[in-house]
Structures are given as C-alpha cells and as structure tokens.
PDB file of C-alpha atoms and ligand atoms in Angstrom:
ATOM      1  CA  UNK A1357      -2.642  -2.991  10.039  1.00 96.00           C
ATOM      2  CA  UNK A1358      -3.919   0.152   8.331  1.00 96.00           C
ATOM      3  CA  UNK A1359      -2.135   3.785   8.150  1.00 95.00           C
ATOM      4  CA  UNK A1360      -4.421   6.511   8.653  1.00 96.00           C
ATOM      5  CA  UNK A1361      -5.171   9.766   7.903  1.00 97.00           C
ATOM      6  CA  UNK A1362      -6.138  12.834  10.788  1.00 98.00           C
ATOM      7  CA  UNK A1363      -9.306  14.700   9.444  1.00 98.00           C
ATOM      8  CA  UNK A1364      -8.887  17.636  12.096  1.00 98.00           C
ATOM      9  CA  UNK A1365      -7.167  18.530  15.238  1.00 98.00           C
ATOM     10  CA  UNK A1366      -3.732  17.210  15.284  1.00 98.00           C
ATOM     11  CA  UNK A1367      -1.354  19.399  17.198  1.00 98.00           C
ATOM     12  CA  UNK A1368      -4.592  20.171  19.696  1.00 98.00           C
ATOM     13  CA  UNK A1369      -4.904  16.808  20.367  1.00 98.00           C
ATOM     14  CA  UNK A1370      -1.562  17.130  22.145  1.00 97.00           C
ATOM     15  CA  UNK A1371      -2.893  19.889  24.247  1.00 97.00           C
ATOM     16  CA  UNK A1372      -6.337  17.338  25.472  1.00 97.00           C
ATOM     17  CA  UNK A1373      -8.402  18.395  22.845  1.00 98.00           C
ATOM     18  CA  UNK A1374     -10.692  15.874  20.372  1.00 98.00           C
ATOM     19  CA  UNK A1375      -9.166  15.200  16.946  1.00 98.00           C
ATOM     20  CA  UNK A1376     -11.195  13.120  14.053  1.00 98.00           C
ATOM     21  CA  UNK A1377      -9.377  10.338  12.245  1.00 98.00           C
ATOM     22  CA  UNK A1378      -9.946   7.897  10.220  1.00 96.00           C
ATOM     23  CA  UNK A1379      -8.353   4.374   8.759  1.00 95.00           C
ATOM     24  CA  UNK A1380      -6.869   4.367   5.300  1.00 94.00           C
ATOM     25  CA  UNK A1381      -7.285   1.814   2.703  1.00 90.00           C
ATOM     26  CA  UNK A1382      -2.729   1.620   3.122  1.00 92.00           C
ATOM     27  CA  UNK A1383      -1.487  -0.838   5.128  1.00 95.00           C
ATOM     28  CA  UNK A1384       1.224  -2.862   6.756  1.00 97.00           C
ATOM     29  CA  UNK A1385       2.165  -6.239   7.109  1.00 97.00           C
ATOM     30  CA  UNK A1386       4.287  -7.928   9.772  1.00 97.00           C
ATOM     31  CA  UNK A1387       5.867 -12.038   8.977  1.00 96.00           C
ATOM     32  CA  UNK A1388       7.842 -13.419  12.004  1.00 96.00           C
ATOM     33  CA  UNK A1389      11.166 -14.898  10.859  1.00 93.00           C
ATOM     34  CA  UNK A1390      13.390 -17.345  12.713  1.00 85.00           C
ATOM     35  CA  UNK A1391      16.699 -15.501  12.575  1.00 72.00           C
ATOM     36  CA  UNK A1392      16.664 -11.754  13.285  1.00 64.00           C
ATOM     37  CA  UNK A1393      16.754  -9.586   9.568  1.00 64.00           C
ATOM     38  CA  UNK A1394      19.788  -7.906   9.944  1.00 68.00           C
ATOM     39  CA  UNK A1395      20.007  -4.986  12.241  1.00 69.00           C
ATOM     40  CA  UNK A1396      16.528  -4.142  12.704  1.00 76.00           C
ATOM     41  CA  UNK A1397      15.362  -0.558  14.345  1.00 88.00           C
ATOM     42  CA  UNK A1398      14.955   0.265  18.011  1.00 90.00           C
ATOM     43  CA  UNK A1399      10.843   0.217  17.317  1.00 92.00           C
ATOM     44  CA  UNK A1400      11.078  -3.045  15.906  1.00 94.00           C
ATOM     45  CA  UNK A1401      13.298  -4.855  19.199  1.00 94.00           C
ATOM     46  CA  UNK A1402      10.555  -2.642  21.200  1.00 95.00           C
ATOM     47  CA  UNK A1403       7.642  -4.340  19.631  1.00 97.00           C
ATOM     48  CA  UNK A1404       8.785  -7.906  19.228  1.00 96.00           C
ATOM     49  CA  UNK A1405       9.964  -7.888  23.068  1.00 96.00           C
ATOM     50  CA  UNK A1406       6.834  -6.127  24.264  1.00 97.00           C
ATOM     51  CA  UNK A1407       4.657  -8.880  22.459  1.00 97.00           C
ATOM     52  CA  UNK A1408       6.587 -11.491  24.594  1.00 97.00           C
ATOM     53  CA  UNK A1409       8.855 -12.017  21.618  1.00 95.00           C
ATOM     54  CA  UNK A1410      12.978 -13.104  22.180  1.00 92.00           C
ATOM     55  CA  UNK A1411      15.992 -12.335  20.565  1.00 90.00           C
ATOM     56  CA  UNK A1412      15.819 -15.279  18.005  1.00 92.00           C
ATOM     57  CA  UNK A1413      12.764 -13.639  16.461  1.00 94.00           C
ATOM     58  CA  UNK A1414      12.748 -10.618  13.879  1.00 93.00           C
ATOM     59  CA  UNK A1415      10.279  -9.489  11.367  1.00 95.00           C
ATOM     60  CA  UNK A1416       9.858  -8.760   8.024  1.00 94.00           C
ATOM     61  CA  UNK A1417       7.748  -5.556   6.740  1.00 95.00           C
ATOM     62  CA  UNK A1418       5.692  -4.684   4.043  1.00 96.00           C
ATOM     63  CA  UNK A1419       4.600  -1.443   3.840  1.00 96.00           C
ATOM     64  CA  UNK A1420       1.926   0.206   1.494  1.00 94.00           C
ATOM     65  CA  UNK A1421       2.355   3.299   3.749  1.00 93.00           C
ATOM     66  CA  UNK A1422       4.994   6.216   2.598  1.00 87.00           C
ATOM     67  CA  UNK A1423       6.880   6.461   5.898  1.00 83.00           C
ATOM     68  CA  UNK A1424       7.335   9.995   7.943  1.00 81.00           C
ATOM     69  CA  UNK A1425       4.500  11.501   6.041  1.00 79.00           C
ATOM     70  CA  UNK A1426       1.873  11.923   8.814  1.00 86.00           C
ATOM     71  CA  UNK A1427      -0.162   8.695   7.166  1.00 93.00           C
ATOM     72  CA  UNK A1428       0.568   6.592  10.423  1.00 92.00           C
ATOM     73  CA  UNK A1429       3.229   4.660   9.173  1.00 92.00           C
ATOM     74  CA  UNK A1430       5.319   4.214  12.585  1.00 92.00           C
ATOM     75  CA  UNK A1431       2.553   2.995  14.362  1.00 95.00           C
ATOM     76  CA  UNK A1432       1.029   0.600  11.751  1.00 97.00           C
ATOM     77  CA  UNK A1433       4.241  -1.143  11.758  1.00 97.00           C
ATOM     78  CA  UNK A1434       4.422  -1.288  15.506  1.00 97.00           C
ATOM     79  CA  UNK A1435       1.157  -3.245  15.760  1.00 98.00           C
ATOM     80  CA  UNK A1436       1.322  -5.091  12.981  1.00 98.00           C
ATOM     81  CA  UNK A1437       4.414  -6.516  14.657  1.00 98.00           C
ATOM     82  CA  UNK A1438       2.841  -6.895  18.056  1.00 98.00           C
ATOM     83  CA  UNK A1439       0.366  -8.985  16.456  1.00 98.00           C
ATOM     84  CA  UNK A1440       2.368 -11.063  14.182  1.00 98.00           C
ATOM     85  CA  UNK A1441       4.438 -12.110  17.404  1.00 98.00           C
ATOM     86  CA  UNK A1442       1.291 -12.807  19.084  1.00 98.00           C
ATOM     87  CA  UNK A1443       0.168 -15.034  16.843  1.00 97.00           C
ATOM     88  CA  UNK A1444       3.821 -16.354  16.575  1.00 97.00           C
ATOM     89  CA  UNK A1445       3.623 -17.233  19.757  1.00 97.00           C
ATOM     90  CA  UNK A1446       0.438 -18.831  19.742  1.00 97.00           C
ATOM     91  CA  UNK A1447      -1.361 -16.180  21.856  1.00 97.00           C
ATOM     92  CA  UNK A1448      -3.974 -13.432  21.490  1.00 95.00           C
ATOM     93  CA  UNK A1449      -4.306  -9.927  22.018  1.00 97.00           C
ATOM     94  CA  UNK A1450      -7.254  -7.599  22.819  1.00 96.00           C
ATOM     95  CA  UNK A1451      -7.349  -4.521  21.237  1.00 95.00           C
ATOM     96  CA  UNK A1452      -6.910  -2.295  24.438  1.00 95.00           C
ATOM     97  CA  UNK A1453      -3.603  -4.192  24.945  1.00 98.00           C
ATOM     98  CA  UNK A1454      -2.854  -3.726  21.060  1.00 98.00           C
ATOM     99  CA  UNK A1455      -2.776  -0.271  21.760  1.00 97.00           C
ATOM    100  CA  UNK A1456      -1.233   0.426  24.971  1.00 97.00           C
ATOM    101  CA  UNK A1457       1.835  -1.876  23.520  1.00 98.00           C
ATOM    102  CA  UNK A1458       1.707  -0.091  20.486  1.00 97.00           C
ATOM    103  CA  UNK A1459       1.161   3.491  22.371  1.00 96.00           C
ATOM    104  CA  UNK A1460       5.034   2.260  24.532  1.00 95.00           C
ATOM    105  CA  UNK A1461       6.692   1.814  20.775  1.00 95.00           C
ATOM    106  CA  UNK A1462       5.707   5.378  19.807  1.00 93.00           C
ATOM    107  CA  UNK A1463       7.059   6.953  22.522  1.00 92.00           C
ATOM    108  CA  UNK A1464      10.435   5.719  21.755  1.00 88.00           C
ATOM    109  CA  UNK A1465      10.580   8.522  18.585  1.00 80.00           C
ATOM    110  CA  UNK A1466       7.256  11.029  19.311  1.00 81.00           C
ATOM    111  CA  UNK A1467       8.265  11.147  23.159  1.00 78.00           C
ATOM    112  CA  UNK A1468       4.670  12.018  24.532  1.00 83.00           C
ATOM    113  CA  UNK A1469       2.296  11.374  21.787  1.00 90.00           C
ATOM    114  CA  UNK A1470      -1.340  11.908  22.070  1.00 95.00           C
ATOM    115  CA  UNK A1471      -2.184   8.225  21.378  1.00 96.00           C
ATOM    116  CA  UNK A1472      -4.569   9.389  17.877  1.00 96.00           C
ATOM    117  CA  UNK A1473      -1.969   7.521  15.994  1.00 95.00           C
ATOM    118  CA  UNK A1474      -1.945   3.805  17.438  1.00 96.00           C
ATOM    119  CA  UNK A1475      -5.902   4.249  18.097  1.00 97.00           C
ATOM    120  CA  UNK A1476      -6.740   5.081  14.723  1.00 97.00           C
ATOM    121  CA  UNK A1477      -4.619   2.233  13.261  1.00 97.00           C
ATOM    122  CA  UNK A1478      -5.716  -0.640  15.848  1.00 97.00           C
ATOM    123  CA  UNK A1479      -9.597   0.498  16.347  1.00 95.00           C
ATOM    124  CA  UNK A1480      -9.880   1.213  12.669  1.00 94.00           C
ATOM    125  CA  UNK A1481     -12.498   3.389  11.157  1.00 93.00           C
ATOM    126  CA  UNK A1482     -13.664   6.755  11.805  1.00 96.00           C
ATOM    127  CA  UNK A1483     -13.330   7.683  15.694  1.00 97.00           C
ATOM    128  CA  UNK A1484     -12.874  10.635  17.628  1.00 97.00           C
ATOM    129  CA  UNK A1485      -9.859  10.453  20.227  1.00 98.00           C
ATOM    130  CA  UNK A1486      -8.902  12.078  23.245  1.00 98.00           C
ATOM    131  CA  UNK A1487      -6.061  11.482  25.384  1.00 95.00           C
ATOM    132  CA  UNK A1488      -7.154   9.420  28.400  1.00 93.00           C
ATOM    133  CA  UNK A1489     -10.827   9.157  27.228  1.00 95.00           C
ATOM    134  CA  UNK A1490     -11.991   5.828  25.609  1.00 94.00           C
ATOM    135  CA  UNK A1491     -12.312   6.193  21.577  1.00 95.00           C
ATOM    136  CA  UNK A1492     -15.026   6.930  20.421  1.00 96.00           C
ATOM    137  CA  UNK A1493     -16.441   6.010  17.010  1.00 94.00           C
ATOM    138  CA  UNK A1494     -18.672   7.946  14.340  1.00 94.00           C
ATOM    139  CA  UNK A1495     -21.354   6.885  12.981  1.00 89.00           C
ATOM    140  CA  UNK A1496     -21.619   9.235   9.832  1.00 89.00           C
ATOM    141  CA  UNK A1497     -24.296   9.504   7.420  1.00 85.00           C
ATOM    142  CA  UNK A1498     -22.390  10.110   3.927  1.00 86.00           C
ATOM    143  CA  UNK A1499     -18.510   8.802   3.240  1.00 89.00           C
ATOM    144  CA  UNK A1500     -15.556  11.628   1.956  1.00 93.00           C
ATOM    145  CA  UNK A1501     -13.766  11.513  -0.685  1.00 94.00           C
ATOM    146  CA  UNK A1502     -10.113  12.512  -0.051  1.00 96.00           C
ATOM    147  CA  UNK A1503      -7.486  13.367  -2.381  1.00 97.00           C
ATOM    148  CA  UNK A1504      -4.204  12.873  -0.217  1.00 97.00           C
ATOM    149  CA  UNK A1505      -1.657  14.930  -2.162  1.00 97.00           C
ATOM    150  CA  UNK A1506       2.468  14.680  -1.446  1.00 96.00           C
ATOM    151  CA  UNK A1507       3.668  18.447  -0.514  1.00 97.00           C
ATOM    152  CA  UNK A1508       7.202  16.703   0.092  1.00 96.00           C
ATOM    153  CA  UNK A1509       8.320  14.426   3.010  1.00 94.00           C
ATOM    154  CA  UNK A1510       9.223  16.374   6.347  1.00 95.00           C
ATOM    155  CA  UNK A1511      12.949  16.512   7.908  1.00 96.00           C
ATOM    156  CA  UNK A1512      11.918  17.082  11.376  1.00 95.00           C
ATOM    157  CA  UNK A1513      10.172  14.296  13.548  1.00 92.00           C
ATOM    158  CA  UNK A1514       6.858  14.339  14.763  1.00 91.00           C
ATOM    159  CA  UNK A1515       8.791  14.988  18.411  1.00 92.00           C
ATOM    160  CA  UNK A1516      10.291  18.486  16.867  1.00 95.00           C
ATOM    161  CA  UNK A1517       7.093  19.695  14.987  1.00 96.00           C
ATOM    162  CA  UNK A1518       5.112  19.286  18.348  1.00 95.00           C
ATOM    163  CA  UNK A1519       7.981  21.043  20.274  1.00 95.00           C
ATOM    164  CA  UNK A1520       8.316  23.833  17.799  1.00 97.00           C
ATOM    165  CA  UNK A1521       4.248  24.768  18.265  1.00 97.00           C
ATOM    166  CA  UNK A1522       4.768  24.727  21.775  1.00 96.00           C
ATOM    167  CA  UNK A1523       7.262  27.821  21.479  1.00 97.00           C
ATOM    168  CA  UNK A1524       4.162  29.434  19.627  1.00 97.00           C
ATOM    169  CA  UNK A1525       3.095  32.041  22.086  1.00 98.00           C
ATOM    170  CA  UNK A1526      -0.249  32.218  19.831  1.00 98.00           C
ATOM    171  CA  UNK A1527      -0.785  28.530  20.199  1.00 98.00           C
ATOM    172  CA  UNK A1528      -3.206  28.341  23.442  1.00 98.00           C
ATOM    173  CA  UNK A1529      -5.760  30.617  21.531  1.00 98.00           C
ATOM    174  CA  UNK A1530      -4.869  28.675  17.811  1.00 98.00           C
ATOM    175  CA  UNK A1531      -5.749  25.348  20.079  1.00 98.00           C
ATOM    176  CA  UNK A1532      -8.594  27.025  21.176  1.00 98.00           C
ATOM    177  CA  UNK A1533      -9.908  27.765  17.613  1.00 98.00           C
ATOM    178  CA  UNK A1534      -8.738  24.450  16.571  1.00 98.00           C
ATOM    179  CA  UNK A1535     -11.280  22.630  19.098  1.00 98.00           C
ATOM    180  CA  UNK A1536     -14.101  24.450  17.878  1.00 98.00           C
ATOM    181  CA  UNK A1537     -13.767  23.927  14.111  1.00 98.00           C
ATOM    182  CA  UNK A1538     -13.027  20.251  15.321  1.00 98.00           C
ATOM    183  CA  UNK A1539     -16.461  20.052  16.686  1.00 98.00           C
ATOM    184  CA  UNK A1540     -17.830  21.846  13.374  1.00 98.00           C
ATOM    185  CA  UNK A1541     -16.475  18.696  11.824  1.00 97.00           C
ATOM    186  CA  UNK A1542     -17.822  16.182  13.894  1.00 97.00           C
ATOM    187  CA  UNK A1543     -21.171  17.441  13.937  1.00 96.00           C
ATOM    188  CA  UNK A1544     -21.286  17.767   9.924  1.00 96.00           C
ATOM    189  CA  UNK A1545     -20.102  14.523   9.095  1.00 95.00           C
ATOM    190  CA  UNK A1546     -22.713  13.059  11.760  1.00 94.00           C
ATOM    191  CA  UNK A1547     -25.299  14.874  10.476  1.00 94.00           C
ATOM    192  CA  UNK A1548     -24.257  14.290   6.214  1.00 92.00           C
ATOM    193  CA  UNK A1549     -23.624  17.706   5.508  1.00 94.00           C
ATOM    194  CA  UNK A1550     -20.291  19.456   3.653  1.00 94.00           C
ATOM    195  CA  UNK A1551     -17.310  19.593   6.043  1.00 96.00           C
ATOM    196  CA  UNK A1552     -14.889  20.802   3.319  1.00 97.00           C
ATOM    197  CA  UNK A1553     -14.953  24.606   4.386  1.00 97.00           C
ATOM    198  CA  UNK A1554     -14.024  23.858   8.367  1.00 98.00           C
ATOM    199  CA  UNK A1555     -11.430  21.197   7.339  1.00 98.00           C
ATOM    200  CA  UNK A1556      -9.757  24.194   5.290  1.00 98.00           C
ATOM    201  CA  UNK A1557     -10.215  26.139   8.381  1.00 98.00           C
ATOM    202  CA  UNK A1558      -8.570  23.632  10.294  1.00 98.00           C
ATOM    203  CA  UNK A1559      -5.289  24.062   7.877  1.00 98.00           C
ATOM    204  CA  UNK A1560      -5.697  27.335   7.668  1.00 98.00           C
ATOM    205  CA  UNK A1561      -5.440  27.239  11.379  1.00 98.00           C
ATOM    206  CA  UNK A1562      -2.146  24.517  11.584  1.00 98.00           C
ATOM    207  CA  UNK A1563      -0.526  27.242   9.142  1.00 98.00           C
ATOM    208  CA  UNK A1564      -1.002  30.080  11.790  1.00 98.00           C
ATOM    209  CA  UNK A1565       0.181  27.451  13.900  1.00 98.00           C
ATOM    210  CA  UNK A1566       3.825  27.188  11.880  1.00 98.00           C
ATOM    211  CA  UNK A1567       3.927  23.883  11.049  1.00 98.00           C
ATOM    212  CA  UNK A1568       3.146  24.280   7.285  1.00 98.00           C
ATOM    213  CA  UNK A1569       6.273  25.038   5.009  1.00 98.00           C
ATOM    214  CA  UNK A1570       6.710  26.983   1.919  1.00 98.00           C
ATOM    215  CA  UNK A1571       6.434  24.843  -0.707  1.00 97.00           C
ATOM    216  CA  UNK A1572       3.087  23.464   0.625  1.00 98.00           C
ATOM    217  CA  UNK A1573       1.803  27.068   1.622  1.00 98.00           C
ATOM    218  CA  UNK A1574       2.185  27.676  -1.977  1.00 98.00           C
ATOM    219  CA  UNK A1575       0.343  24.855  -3.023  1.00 98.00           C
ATOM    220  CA  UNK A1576      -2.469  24.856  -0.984  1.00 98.00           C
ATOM    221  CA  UNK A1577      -2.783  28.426  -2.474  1.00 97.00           C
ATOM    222  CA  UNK A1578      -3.222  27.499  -5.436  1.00 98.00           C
ATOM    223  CA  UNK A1579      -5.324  24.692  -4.894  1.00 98.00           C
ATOM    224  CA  UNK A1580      -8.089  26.820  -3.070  1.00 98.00           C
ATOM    225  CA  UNK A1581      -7.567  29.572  -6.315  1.00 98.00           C
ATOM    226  CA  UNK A1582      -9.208  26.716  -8.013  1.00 97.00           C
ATOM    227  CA  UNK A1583     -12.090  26.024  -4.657  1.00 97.00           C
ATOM    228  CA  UNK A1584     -10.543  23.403  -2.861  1.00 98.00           C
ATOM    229  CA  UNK A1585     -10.365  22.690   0.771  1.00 98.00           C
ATOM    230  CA  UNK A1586      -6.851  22.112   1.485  1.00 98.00           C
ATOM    231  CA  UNK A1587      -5.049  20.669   5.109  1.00 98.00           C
ATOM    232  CA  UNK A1588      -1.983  19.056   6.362  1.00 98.00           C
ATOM    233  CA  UNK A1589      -2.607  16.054   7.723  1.00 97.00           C
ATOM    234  CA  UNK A1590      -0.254  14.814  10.529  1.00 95.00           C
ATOM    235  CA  UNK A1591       2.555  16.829  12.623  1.00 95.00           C
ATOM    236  CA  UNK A1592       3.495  18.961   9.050  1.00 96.00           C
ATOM    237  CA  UNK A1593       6.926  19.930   8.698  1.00 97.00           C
ATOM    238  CA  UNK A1594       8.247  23.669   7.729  1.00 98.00           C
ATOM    239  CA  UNK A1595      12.241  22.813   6.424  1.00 97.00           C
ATOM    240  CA  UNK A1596      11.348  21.163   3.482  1.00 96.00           C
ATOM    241  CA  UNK A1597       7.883  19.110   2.837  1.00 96.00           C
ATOM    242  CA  UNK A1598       4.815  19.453   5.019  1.00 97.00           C
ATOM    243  CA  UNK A1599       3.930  15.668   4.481  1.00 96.00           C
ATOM    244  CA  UNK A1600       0.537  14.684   3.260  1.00 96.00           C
ATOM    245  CA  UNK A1601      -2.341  17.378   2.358  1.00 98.00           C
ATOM    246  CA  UNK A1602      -5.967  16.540   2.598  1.00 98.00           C
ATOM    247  CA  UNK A1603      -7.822  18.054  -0.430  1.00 98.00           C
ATOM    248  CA  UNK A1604     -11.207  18.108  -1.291  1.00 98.00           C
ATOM    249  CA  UNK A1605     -13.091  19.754  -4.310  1.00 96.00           C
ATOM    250  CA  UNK A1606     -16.039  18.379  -5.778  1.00 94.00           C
ATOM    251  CA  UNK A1607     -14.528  18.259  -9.445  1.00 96.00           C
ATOM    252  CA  UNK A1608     -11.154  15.733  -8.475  1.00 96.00           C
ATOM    253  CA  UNK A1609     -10.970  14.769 -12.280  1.00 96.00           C
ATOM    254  CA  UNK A1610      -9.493  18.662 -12.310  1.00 97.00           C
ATOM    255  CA  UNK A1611      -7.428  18.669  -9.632  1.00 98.00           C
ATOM    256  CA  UNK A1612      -5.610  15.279 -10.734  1.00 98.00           C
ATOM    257  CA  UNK A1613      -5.339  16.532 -14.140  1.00 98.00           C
ATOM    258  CA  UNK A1614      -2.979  19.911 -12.325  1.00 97.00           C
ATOM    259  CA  UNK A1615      -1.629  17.768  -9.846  1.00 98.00           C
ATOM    260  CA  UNK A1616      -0.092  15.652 -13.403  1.00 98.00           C
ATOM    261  CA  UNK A1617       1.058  18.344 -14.404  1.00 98.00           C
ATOM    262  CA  UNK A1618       2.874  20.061 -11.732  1.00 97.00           C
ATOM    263  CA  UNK A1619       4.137  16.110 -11.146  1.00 97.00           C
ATOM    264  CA  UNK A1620       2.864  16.237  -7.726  1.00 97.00           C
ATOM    265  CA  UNK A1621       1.972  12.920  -5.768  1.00 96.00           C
ATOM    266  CA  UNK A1622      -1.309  11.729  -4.496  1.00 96.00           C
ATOM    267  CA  UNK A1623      -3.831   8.974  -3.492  1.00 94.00           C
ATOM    268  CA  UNK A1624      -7.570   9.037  -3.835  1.00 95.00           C
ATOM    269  CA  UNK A1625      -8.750   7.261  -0.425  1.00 93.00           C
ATOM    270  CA  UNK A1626     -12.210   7.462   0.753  1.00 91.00           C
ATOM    271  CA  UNK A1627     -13.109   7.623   4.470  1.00 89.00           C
ATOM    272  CA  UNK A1628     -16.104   6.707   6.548  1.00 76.00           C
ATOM    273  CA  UNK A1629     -17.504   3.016   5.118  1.00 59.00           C
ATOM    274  CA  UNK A1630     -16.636   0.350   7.079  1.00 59.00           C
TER     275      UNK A1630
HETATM  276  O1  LIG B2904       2.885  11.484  13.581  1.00 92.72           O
HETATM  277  P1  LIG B2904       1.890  12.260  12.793  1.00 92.72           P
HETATM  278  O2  LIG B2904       2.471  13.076  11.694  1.00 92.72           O
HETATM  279  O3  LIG B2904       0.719  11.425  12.347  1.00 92.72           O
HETATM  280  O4  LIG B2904       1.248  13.344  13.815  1.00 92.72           O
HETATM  281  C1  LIG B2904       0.643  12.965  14.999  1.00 92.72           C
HETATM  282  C2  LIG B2904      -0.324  13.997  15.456  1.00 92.72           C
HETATM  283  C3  LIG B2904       0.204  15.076  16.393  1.00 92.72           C
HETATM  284  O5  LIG B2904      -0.973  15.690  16.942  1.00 92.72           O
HETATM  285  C4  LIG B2904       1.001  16.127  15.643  1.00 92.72           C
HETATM  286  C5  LIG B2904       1.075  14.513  17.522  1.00 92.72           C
HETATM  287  C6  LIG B2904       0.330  13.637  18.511  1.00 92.72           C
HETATM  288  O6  LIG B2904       1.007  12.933  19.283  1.00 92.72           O
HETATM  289  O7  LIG B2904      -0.912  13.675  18.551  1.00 92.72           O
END
C-alpha cells in the first residue's frame, strides 16, 4: 500500500472541510506469518482481527515510509495488513471495506481522524476528501513535482497536534481561509495552471495555525528567500520537528544542492500520473 502526501487542507479537514491528497511513490508491504512476530503493536492485533484474522497469525512489515512524519505511514501499514490477511485467508476485499477497516485501526492512535489518511492510501491517486462525502478523484491536466524535505520528526501524535489547534481561538476563521485557498488549489491543478503560490499560502496559513515549530519556521524562511513555495504536510508538530515539508521551486537542482549542504533530508516524488 502507498504512503501519501496532503497537498492542502489538513487540520480543516478535521473541521468538514475538502483537503487534496495524493499517493506517493513510498510504500508498505504486509507478509502473513504462521506464528505471531514477537509482541506486535495494538494497530497490528487491530488489523489482523478486523480482517477475520486469529491469534496464530502475525505479520511482517516492510516499510519504505519514514513513520510519524505526516507521509501516511500508520495507515499504509494498517491496510496493507488488512489485505495481506485477506488474501491469507483466501478472501477478498472491496475497497469501501478496505477503508472503513482501515479508518477503525486509526482511531486507535488519531482518536477521530478525518478519514484523508486511509482514503488516500487505499483509493490511491489524486482525490479530494471530505469526511462523510464519497472521494472524489482529480482529473488534472499537468503532474507536480514535489520536493518532500525532513524539518525533523514530530514528538506529539497526530491526536495532540489536532487537539492543540482546537485551543486556537483564531482557528474557525484560519479554517475558513484554509477552505478557500483549498479550492484555489483544486481549481489550478484541474485547470494546468501554477498552484505553488496558494500551497505556500496554505503553510503559511497551518503556521498561523501553531502547528509549525521553530526549526522548520526557520527553514521554510529561508527556502522562500530563495522563491520557493514551502508547506507542512500532515498534522506538523511544534516541540521539535514539524515532519515533512512540501517544497516547490522551479530550479530543484538549487534547492538540493542547499538542502546538501545544510544536511537536510528529502525525496523528490511527483504527484498526479496514474
Ligand atoms: O497523520 P497525519 O500527519 O498525516 O495528519 C492527518 C491530517 C490531519 O488533518 C492533521 C488529521 C486528520 O485526521 O485529518
């Protein structure tokens, strides 16, 4: 199953807005073995039982996806092991089930997620999400090219970043903004023009929202010194890292190059092609 990366709108999402996201190149893979693998997590037991697994049965992982960075990791590995017990078991599964089993595993740590993560990762491709309505997906006229760059993994969960915004007492109106840069988005990619400006609106936007730390602050500052668009991707974090940043600048040769130096992390990943 693939990771994924949120173009625009997390954190609004959560408050029944649309978000974009899109399928990364990353992914997970599940093997059913006979004997449980040593203690495995509380996810794990959660997705092997609610594939009609039984205690004999564990899994083994392997992951592409750098865990607790806002790439999807948590709910790649929940469907990939729905599905490998599935097919375990001699049984298939539809992709609405795939994602209402793998929707149960991620409210064991994210307590009421919006559901972008475990549609992006079992639908696949570019879609626009919002809670309770079905997904829908874009049809977009050029692909982006996305430099995902490491500000630092996060120490708080997806559960405390979305409970820290809603102390915000700005974050009705931030929401508010959020949605219509959101819809900026949408319509550019549909229509094959630039997006880069509104998706460094949209970070600009999850910093007023507080859930962009220091360190990346001070990055992404210095990234658009040199013109790029710069976001979080994901629930951020503000203790230590901020998780994955989306930027985008039309000369990435550059940007690598200062990234090298500074011995900051990243992955080129395009979006959009099926
Ligand atoms: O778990 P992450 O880092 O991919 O973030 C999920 C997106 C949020 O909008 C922050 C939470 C949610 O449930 O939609």
């Amino acid at each position: 199953m693939p990771g994924k990366v949120i173009l625009a709108g997390e954190h609004a999402v959560v408050y029944g807005k649309m978000a974009l996201a899109a399928s990364i190149g990353l992914g997970v893979e599940a093997k059913v073995v006979k004997a449980p693998q040593g203690v495995q997590n509380q996810i794990i037991r959660k997705a092997i039982e609610l594939a009609g697994g039984g205690r004999d049965l564990g899994v083994k992982i392997i992951s592409e996806i750098p865990i607790g960075s806002g790439l999807g990791s948590s709910a790649a590995v929940s469907a990939a092991v729905i599905k490998a017990v599935r097919v375990y078991l001699g049984k298939s599964i539809r992709q609405d089930e795939l994602f209402r089993l793998t929707m149960e595993c991620e409210k064991i740590t994210h307590g009421n997620p919006s559901g972008i993560d475990p549609a992006t990762v079992v639908y696949g491709g570019l879609i626009a999400y919002r809670k309770g309505r079905p997904i829908e997906r874009l049809q977009i006229k050029k692909s982006l090219t996305l430099l995902l760059v490491d500000s630092g993994r996060p120490m708080e969960s997806t559960k405390e970043m979305v409970e820290l915004v809603a102390t915000n007492p700005q974050t009705e109106r931030i929401v508010d903004e959020i949605e219509t840069v959101v819809t900026k988005v949408r319509g550019g990619l549909e229509r094959g023009r630039n997006v880069a400006e509104f998706l460094n609106q949209n970070g600009k936007l999850l910093e007023d929202l507080g859930v962009v730390g220091l360190g990346a602050m001070k990055l992404s500052n210095e990234l658009r010194k040199l013109g790029c668009s710069v976001k979080i991707t994901g629930a951020g974090g503000v203790v230590t890292g901020s998780g994955i940043m989306i930027v985008m600048n039309n000369n990435l040769v550059m940007i690598k190059g200062m990234l090298d130096k500074k011995h900051v992390g990243y992955i080129e990943t395009i979006v959009g092609i099926e």
